[in-house]
Every structure is written in C-alpha cells, then in structure tokens.
Short mmCIF file of C-alpha atoms and ligand atoms in Angstrom, two decimals:
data_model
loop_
_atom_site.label_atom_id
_atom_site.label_comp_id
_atom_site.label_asym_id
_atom_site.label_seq_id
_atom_site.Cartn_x
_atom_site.Cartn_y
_atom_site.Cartn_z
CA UNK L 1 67.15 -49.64 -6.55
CA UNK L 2 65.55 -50.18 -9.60
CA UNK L 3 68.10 -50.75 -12.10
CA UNK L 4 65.46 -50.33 -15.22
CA UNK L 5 65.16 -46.99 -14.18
CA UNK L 6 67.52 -44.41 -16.22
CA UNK L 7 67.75 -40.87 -15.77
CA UNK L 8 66.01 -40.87 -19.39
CA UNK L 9 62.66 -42.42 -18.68
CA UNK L 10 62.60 -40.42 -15.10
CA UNK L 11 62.93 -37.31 -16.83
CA UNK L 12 60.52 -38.05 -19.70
CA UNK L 13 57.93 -38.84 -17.02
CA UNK L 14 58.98 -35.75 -15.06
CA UNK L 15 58.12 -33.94 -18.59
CA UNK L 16 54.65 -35.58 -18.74
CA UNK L 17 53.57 -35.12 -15.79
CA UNK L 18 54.21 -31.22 -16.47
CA UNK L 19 51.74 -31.27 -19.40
CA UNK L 20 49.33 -33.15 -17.83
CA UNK L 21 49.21 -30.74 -14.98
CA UNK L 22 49.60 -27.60 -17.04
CA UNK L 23 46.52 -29.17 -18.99
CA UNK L 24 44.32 -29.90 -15.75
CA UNK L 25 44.99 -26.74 -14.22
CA UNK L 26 44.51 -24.30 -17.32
CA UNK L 27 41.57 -26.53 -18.21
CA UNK L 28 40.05 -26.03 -14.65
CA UNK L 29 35.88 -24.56 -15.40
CA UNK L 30 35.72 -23.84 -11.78
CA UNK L 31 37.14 -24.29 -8.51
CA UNK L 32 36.14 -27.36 -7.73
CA UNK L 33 37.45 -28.71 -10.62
CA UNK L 34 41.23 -26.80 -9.90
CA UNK L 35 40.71 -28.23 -6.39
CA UNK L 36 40.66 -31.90 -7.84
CA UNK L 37 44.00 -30.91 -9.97
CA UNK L 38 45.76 -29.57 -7.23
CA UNK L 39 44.92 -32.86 -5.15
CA UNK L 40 46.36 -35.31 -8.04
CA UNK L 41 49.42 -33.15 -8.99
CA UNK L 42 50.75 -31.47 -6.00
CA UNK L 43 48.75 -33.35 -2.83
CA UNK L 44 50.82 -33.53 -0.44
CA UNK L 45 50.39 -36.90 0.43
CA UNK L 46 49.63 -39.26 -2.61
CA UNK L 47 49.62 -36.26 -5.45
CA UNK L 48 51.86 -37.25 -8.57
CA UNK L 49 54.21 -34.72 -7.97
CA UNK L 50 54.82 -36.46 -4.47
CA UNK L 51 55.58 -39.69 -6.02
CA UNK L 52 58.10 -38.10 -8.51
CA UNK L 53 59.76 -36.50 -6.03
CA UNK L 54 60.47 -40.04 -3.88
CA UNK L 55 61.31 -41.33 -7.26
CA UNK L 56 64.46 -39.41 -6.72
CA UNK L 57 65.81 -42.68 -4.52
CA UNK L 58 65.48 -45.08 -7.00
CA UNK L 59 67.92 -43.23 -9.41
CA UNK L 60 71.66 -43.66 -9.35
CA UNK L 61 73.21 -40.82 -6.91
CA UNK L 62 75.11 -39.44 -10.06
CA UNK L 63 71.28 -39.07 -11.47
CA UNK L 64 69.70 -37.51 -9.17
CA UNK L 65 71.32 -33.93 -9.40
CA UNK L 66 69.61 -33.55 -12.75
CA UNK L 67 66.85 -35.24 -11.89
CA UNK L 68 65.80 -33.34 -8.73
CA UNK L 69 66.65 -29.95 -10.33
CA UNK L 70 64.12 -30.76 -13.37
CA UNK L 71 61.73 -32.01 -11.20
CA UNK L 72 61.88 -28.37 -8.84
CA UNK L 73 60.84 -26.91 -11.88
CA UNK L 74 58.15 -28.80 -13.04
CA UNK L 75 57.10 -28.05 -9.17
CA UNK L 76 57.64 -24.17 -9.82
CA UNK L 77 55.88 -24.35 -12.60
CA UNK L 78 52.74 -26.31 -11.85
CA UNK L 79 52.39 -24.27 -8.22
CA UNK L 80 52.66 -20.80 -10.52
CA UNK L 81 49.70 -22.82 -12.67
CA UNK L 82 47.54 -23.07 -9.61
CA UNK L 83 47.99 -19.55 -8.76
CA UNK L 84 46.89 -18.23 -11.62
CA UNK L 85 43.96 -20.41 -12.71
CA UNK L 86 42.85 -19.27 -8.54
CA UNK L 87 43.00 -15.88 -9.72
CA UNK L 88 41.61 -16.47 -12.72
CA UNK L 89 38.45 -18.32 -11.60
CA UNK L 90 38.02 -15.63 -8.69
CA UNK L 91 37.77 -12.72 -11.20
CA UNK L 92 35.24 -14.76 -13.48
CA UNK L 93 33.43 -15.36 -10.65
CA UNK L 94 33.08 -11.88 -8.88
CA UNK L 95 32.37 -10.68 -12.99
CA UNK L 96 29.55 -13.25 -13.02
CA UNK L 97 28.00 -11.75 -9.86
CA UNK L 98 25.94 -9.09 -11.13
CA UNK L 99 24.59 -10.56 -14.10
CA UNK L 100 23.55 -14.31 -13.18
CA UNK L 101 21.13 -14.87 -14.86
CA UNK L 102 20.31 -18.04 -12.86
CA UNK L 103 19.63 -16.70 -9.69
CA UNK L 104 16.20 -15.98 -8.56
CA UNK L 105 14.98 -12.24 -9.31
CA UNK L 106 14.52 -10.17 -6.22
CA UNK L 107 11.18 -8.26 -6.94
CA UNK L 108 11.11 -4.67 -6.22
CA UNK L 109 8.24 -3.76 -3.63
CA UNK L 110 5.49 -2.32 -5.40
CA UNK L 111 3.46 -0.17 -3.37
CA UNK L 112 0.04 0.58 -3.80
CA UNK L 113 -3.12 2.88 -2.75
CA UNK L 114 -4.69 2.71 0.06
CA UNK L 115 -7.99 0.91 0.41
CA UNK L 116 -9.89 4.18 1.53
CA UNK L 117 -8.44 6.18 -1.39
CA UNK L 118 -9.43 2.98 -3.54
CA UNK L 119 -12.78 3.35 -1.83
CA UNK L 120 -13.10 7.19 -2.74
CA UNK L 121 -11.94 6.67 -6.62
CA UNK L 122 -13.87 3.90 -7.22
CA UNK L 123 -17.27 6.08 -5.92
CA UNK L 124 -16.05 9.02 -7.63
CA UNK L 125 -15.89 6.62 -10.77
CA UNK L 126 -19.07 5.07 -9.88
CA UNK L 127 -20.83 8.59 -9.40
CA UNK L 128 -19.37 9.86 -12.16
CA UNK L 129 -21.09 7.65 -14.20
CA UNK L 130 -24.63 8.83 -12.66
CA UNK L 131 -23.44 12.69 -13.96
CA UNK L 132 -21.95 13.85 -10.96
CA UNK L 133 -19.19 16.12 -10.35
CA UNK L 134 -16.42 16.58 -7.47
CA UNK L 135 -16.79 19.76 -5.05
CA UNK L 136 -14.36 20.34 -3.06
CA UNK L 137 -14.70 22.35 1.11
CA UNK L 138 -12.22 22.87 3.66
CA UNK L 139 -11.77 20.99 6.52
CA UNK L 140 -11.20 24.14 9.09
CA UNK L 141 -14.81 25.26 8.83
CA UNK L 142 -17.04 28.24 9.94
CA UNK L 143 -19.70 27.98 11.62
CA UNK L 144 -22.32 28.79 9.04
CA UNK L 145 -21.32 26.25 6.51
CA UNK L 146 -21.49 23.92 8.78
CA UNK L 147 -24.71 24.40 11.32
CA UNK L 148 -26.76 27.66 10.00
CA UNK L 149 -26.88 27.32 6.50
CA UNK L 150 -28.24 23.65 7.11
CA UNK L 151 -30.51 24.94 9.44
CA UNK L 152 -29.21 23.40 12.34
CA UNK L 153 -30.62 26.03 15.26
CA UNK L 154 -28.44 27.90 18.06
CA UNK L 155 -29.85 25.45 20.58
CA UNK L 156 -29.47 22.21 18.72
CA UNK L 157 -27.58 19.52 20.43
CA UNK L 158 -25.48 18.67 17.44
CA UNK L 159 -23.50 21.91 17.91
CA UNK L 160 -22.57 20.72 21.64
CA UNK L 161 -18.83 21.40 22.52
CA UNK L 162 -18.37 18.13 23.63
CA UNK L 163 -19.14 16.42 20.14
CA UNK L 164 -17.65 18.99 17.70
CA UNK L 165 -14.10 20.34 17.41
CA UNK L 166 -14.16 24.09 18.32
CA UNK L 167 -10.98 26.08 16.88
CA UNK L 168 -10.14 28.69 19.97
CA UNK L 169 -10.94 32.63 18.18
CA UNK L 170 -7.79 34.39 17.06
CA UNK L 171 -7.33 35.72 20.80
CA UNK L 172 -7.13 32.71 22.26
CA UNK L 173 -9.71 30.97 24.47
CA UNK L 174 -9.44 33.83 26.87
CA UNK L 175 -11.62 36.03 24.24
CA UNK L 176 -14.01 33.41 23.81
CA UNK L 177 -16.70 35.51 25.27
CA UNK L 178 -15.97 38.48 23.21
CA UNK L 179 -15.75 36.41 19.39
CA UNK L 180 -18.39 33.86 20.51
CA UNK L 181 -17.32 30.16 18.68
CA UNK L 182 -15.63 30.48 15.71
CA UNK L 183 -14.31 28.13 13.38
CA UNK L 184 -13.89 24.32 13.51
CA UNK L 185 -13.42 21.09 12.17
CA UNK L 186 -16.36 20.31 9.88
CA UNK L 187 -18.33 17.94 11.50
CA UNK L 188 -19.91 16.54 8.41
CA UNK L 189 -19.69 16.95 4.39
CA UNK L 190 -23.00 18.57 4.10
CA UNK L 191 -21.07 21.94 4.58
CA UNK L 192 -19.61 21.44 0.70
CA UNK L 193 -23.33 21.62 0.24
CA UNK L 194 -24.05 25.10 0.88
CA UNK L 195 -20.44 26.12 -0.48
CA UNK L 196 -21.55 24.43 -3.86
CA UNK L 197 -25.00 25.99 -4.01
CA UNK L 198 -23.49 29.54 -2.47
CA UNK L 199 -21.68 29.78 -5.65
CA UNK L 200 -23.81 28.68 -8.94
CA UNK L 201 -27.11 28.26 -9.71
CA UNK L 202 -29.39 25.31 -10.33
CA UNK L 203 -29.07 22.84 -11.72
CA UNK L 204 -26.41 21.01 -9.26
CA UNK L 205 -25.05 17.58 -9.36
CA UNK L 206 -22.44 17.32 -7.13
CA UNK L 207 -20.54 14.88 -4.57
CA UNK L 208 -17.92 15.77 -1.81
CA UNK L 209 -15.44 13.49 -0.73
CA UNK L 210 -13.38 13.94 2.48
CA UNK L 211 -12.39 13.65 6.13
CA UNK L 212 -14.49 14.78 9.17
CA UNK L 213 -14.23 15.08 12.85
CA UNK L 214 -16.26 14.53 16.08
CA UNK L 215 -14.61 13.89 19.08
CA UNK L 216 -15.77 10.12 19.61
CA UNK L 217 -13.72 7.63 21.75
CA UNK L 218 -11.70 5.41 19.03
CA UNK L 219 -13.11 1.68 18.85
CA UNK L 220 -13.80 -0.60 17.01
CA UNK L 221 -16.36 1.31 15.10
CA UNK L 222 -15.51 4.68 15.73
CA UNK L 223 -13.16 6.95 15.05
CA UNK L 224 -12.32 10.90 16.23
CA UNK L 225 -11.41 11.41 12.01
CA UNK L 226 -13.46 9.73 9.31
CA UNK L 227 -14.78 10.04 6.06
CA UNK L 228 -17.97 11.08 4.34
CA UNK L 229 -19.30 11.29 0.74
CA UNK L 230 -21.73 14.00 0.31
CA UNK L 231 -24.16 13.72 -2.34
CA UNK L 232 -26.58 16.99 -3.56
CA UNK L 233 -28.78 17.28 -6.52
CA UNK L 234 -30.86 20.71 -6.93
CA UNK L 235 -32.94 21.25 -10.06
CA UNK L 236 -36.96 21.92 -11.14
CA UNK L 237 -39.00 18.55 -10.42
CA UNK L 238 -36.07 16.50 -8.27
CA UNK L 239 -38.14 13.89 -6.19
CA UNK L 240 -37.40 10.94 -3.27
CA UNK L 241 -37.98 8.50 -6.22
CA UNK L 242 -35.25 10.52 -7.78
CA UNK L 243 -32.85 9.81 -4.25
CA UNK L 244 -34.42 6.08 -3.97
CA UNK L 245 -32.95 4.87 -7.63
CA UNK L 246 -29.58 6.90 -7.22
CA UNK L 247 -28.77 5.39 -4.06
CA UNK L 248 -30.47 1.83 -4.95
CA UNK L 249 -28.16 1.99 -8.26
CA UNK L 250 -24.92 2.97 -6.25
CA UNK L 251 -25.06 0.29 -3.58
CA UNK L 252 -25.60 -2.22 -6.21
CA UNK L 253 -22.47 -0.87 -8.41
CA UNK L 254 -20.32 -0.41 -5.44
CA UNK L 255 -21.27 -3.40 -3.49
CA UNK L 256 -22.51 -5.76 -5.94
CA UNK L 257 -25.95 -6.70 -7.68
CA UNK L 258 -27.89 -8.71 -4.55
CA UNK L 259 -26.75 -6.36 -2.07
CA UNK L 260 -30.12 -5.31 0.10
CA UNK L 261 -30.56 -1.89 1.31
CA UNK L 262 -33.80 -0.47 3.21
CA UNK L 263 -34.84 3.60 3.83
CA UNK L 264 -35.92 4.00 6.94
CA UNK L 265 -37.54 7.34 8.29
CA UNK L 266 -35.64 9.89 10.38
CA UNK L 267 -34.94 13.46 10.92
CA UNK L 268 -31.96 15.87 10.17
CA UNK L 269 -32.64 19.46 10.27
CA UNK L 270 -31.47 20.18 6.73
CA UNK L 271 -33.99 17.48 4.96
CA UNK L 272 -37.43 17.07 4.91
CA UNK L 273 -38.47 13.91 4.94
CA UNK L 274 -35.29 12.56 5.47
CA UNK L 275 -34.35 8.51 5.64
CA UNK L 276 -31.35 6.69 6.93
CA UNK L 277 -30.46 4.11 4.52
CA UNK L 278 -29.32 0.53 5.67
CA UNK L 279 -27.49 -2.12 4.43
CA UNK L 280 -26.63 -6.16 5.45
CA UNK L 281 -24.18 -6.24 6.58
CA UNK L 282 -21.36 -9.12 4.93
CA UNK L 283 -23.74 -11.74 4.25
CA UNK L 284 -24.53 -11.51 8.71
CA UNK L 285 -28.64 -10.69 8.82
CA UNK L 286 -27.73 -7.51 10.09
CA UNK L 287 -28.53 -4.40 8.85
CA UNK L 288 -26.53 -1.46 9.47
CA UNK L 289 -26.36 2.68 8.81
CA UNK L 290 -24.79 3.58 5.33
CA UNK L 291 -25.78 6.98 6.17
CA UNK L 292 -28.55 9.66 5.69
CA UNK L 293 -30.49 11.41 2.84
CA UNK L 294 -33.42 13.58 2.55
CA UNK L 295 -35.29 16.41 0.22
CA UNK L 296 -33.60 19.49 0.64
CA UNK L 297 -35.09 21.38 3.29
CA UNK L 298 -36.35 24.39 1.80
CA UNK L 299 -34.87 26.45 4.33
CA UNK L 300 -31.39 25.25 3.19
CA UNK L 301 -32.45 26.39 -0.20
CA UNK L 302 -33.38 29.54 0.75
CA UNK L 303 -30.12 30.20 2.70
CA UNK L 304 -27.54 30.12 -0.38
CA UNK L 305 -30.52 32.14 -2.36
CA UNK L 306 -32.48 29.23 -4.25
CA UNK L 307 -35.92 29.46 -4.67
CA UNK L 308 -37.64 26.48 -3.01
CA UNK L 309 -40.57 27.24 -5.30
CA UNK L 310 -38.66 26.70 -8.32
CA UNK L 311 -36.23 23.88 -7.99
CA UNK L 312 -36.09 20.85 -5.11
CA UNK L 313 -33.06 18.64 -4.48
CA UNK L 314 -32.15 15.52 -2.54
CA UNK L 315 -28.97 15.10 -0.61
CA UNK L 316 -27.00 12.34 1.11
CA UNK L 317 -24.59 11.43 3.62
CA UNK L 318 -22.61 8.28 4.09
CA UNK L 319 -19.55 6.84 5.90
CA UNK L 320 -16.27 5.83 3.39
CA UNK L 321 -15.00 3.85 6.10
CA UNK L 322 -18.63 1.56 6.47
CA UNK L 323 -18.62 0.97 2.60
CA UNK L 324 -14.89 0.02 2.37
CA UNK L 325 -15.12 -2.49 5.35
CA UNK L 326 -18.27 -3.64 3.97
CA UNK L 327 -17.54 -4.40 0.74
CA UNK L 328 -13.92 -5.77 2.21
CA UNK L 329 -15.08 -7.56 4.94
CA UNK L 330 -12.98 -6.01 7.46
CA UNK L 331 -14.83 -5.56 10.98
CA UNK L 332 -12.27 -3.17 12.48
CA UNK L 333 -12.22 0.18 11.61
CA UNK L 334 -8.88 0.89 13.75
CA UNK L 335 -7.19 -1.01 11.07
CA UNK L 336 -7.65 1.49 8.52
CA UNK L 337 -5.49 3.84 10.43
CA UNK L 338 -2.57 1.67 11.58
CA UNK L 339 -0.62 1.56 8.24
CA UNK L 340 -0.11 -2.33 9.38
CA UNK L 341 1.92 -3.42 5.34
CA UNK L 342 0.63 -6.59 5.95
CA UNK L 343 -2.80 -5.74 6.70
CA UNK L 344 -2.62 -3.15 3.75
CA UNK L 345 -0.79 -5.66 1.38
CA UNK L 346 -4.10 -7.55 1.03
CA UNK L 347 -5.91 -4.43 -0.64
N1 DAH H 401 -24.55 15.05 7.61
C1 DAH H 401 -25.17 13.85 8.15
C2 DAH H 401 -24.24 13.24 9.19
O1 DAH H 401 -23.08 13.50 9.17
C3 DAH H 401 -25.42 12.85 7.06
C4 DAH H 401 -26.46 13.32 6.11
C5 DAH H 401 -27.78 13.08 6.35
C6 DAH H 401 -26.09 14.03 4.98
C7 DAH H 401 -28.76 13.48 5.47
C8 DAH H 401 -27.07 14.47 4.10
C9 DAH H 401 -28.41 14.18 4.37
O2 DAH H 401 -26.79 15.15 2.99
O3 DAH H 401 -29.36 14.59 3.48
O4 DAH H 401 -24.71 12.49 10.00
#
C-alpha cells in the first residue's frame, strides 16, 4: 500500500484523466486518430483507464467506495465519448463521399463516329469544296436506274443473278415468269446518276454517297454490302482533262500531297473512254483499284433526255471502304463491320 496515496490526489488524477480523454476523443480528425485514443484511455490492457482502475488497491478500503464509483463514471463517460466521435467521423465520412475532390475523375466514355461515316464527311467536305452537291437514290432499286439507263444491255453479264441481289416480284418468286425481274439492291451508285439527270437539266455537279450490294463471299477484301461515291458532272465543253484534275486534286486532298495515282484504260458500258484509276497502296509498291470513271456515254445522256450534242459529262465510281483503309492503314476490310470498341477507339 502506498501510504502517499490519499483519496485526494487519486481522485484529482481520476479528474484529469477525464479531460484528457474527453480532449483526445472530441479532438479525434479521423479514425485512426480516435483509434489511438481509445488504445491510451480505455485499452484494455495497458490503457490509462486500466491503470486507474488497479489503482483502486493501493487506496485505503474506506477509500475505495468513492474512489471506484468516480472512476465508473469517468469510464461511462469516456466510452459515451468514443461512441459519438465513431458516429461522428462515420457521417463526415459517408458526407465526404460524393464530393472528394481528391480522388481521381472517372471520365465519361465519349463516343465517336465511325471511321466510314468520317470517311464519307470528310469527301463530302472535300467535294464540296470542288462545287459539288449531295444526291441522294434508294437502295431498293429498279431495274432501269440501275442497268438500262446506263446502258448496260439485256444480255450483259453484270446483270447475272448470281452477282446482283434480285427482290422476288410482288407475287412471289412463283410469278417470276409473269413480272420478269423486278427490283433490287442497287448494285452500284451510278443509278443516283440517271435519277439526278432524270430530274433537272444541265449543268450537273453532283456526288452520291452510299451502300451497295453484290453477293460476293466476305474476305478480307470483300464484302456482300459496301460503299461507293458516285461522282457526275454534265455541262457544254466537260472534257477527260476536266475528270483527270478533279480526281488528281481529290486523291491528293483526301490522301495527302505525294500520294501517286495512274488512269488506266478500261470499259464500262455507261462511259466512253472510260479509265480505272489506281493508287499505291500504304507506302507498299503496289498499286491498287480506287475505282472507275469515264465520259458520259452519250447513250446515257440520251436516256434521261440530254442532248449529247450539246453538253458532255464525266462520271466516277470509287470504293469508301478502299479510301478509308488506305488512308488508315487498315488491311482488313471485315473490321469495318465488326463494331470491335477497341478497334474503333483508334479512329
Ligand atoms: N459503277 C462502277 C462499279 O460499280 C464504277 C464506275 C465506273 C462508276 C465508271 C462510274 C464510272 O461513274 O464512270 O464498278
């Protein structure tokens, strides 16, 4: 027993220790801070509450009632403390939640176009420029727009079952004998031709920008849907020096200024002379088909009610898909169609 030790001092440390715990605990930022109070005033094995509470021994037995009913308050007390500065660090922290300002954002996915549309708005930009307009045709076609009017004949291979997409006639394929072939998917753009012309007179400077079908086994270069940008201009004194410098100026604004394209000659029924036009292919010393171009065959002319004598044109034909993977680098036209994000993402 330590006989220096009065109920008097005991007590006044009892009353100390209250303040200093009341002060740790209220002053607690956060909980690892009340979890360091909570260890020094009520640990169970070496906190200071602990060590006031075996102090009870060393007092006189008359002492200790007092004593030990002071100190169960100061313990009442300081546990209510911890409670409360636990609830009151909880609440700051769940109202802190939505508004730190520390954390890392979380961007919102931005989508974006696809590279074909990017493709067919940066050539209508591009044509724009040269003073041509957007026609529009539909993709369900007749068969005039899209094999007569150009002059394609009955017998010509190009109108071959096997490579177009026939619509069955209204009565089903059963009355295919009675309605003859009907409609179909346009094969090509150069039907927006004839619709254009069919409606208003010279002068025309149009292009037409859209999907077309032909029933080609899907690899890596083909595809049973693509696209096409059509290209007509009909007015008095239109010559292939007049198609040359169009063409020469768009490859070189679309897919830059030392990009190398050649005409070679070739045949479609609706031009006359008509050229396929090349180009090299990424850098590789290949050359490969853009599309085709020509004069307007006068017979085309003559079918929508121009006078070839009057006014000549030039029209063209080339692949959307070719000029986007060209000028993107990408050597599989599949994976245009997959809507792969991370493919896409890059565009
Ligand atoms: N319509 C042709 C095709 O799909 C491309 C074409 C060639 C269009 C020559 C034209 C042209 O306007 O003059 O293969």
């Amino acid at each position: 027993m330590n006989p220096t030790d009065t109920l008097e001092t005991a007590v006044a440390d009892l009353e100390a220790l209250e303040s200093a715990g009341r002060g740790a605990l209220e002053g607690a930022g956060d909980p690892g801070e009340l979890e360091a109070a909570r260890i020094e005033f009520l640990g169970q094995k070496q906190g200071r509450l602990k060590t006031a509470q075996e102090r009870l021994k060393t007092l006189e037995p008359a002492a200790r009632r007092a004593y030990g009913q002071r100190f169960n308050q100061v313990k009442t007390t300081l546990e209510s403390l911890l409670e409360s500065a636990r609830v009151r660090l909880a609440s700051r922290g769940q109202a802190l939640e939505g508004i730190d300002v520390t954390l890392p954002g979380v961007p919102p996915v931005l989508g974006h176009r696809h590279p074909l549309t990017q493709t067919t708005e940066e050539l209508t930009e591009i044509f724009g420029r040269f003073g041509f307009a957007v026609a529009r045709g539909p993709e369900v076609e007749d068969l005039w727009h899209n094999f007569d009017a150009l002059n394609i004949p009955q017998n010509h291979p190009a109108r071959d079952p096997l490579d177009n997409y026939y619509l069955a006639p209204p009565g089903g394929v059963e009355s295919l004998h009675e309605h003859g072939l009907w409609a179909m998917l346009r094969s090509q753009t150069s039907t927006v031709q004839i619709r254009v012309m069919e409606n208003q007179p010279p002068p025309v400077r149009v292009i037409a920008i859209g999907r077309v079908y032909r029933p080609d086994t899907v690899d890596a270069t083909h595809s049973f849907m693509f696209h096409q940008i059509e290209g007509l201009m009909v007015q008095k004194g239109v010559t292939m020096a007049d198609l040359k410098s169009v063409l020469s100026l768009f490859a070189r604004a679309y897919l830059g200024e030392d990009v190398r394209i050649r005409f070679r000659p070739s045949f479609f029924p609706f031009t006359e002379p008509s050229v396929e036009v090349d180009m090299v292919w990424h850098g590789k010393a290949r050359w490969v088909e853009m599309g085709g171009a020509g004069m307007v065959d006068p017979n085309v002319l003559r079918s929508v009610g121009y006078d070839p004598e009057d006014v000549s044109g030039f029209a063209f034909g080339l692949g959307i898909e070719r000029l986007c993977m060209r000028r993107h680098g990408i050597d599989d036209i599949r994976l245009l169609y997959q809507n792969d994000v991370d493919f896409l993402r890059q565009f």
